[in-house]
Coordinates of C-alpha atoms in Angstrom, one line a residue:
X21 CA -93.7 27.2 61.8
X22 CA -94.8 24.0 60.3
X23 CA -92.2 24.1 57.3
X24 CA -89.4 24.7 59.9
X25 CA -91.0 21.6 61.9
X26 CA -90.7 19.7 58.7
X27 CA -86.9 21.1 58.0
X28 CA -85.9 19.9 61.1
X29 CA -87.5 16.3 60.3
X30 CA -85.9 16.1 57.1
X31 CA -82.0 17.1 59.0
X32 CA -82.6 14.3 62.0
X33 CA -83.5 11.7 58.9
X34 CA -80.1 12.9 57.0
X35 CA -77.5 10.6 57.4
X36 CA -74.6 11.3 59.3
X37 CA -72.0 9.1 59.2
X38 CA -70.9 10.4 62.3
X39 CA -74.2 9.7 64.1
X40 CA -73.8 6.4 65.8
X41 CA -77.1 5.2 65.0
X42 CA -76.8 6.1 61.1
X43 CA -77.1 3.2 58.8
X44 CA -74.0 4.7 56.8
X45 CA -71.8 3.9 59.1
X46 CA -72.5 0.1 57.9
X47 CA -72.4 0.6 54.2
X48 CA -69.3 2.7 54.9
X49 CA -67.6 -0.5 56.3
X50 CA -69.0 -2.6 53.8
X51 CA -67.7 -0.5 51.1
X52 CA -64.2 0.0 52.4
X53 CA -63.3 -3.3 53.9
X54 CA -60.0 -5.0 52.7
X55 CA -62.4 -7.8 50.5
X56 CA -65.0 -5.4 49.9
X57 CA -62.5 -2.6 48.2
X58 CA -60.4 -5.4 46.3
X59 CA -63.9 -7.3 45.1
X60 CA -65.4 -3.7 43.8
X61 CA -62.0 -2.7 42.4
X62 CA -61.5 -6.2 40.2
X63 CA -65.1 -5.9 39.8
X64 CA -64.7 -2.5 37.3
X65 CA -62.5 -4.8 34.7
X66 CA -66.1 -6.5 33.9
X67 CA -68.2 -9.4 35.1
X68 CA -66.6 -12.1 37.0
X69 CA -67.1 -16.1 37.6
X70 CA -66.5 -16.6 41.2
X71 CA -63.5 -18.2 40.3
X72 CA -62.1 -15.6 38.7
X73 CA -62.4 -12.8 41.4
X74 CA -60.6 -15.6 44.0
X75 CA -57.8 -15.3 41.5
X76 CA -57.9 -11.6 40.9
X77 CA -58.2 -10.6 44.6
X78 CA -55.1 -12.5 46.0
X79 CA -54.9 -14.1 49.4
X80 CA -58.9 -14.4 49.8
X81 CA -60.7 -17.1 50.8
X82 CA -63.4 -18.8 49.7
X83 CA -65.4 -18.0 53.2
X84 CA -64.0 -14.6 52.9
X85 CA -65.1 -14.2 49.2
X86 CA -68.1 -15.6 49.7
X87 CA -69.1 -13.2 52.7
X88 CA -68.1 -10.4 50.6
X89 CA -70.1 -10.7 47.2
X90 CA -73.0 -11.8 49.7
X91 CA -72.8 -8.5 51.3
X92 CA -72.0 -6.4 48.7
X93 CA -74.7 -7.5 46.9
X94 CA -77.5 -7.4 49.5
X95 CA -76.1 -3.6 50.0
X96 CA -77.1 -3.3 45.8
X97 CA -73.2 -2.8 44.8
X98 CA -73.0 -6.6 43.0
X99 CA -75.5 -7.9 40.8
X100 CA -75.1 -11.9 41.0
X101 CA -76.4 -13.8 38.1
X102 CA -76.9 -17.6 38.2
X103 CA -77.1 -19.6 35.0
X104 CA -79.3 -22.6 35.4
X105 CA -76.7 -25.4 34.0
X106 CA -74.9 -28.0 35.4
X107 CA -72.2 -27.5 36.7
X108 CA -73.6 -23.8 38.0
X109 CA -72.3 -21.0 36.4
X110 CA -72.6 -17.6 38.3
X111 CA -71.4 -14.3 37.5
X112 CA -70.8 -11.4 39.2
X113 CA -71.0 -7.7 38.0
X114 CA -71.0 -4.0 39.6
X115 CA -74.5 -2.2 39.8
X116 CA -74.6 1.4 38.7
X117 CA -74.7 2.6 42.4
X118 CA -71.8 -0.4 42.6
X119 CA -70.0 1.1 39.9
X120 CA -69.5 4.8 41.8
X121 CA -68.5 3.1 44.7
X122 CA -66.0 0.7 42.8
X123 CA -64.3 4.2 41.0
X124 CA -64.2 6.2 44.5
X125 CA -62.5 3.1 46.4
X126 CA -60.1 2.2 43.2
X127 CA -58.8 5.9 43.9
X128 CA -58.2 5.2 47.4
X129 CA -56.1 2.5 46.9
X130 CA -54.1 3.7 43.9
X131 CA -53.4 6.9 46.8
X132 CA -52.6 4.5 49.7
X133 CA -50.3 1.9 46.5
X134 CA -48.7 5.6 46.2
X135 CA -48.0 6.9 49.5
X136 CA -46.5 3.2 50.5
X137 CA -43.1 4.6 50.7
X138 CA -44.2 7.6 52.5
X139 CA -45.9 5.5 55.4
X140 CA -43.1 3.1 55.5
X141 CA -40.9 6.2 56.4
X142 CA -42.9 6.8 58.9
X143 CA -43.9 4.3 60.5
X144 CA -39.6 3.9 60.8
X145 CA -39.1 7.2 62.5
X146 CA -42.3 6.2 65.0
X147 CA -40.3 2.9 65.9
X148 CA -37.2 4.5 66.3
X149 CA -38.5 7.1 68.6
X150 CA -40.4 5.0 71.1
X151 CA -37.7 2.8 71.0
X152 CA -35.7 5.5 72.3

């Protein structure tokens, strides 16, 4: 009796990302955000100057940016180093946890890059039909 009492403790602390309340759900969004799949994904080239990731991930700003690396890197994906000189230098790198992550998002978007033409289709036949 008590081991299943405990094997039912350990299943309600699993996460579920399908469970409202599970922390996951967070990370999940963090992870797979617009900023936050483009940041991971220029990320796996190598360490970055702040700079150089604005350049790399177009159309970003530096708020955006910012909010991102900030957030990646509280969740333990990023690994920001500053370099105490003048003017500041800081660099930005993937963690090993930040590493998977980067390699299991980078194969997302090479899928979605190579179903483009697929979704263009048909999101044309979609139009075309509630147009009537």
């Amino acid at each position: 009796m008590a081991v299943s009492n405990e094997l039912s403790a350990l299943q309600a602390l699993a996460p579920d990302v399908n469970a409202a309340s599970c922390p996951s759900r967070l990370i999940l969004e963090h992870v797979t955000s617009r900023w936050g799949v483009l940041v991971l994904a220029a990320l796996l080239d190598g360490t970055h100057r702040f700079s150089e990731l604005r350049r790399a991930v177009g159309g970003v700003s530096e708020k955006m940016l910012a909010q991102t690396l900030q957030t990646l890197e509280r969740d333990g994906f990023v690994h920001r180093e500053a370099h105490p000189v003048i003017p500041p230098h800081v660099d930005y790198s993937l963690t090993p946890v930040g590493e998977e992550a980067a390699r299991q998002v980078w194969t997302l978007a090479r899928w979605v890059e190579s179903r483009v033409p697929d979704v263009m289709t048909a999101r044309d036949a979609y139009d075309t039909a509630k147009r009537g």
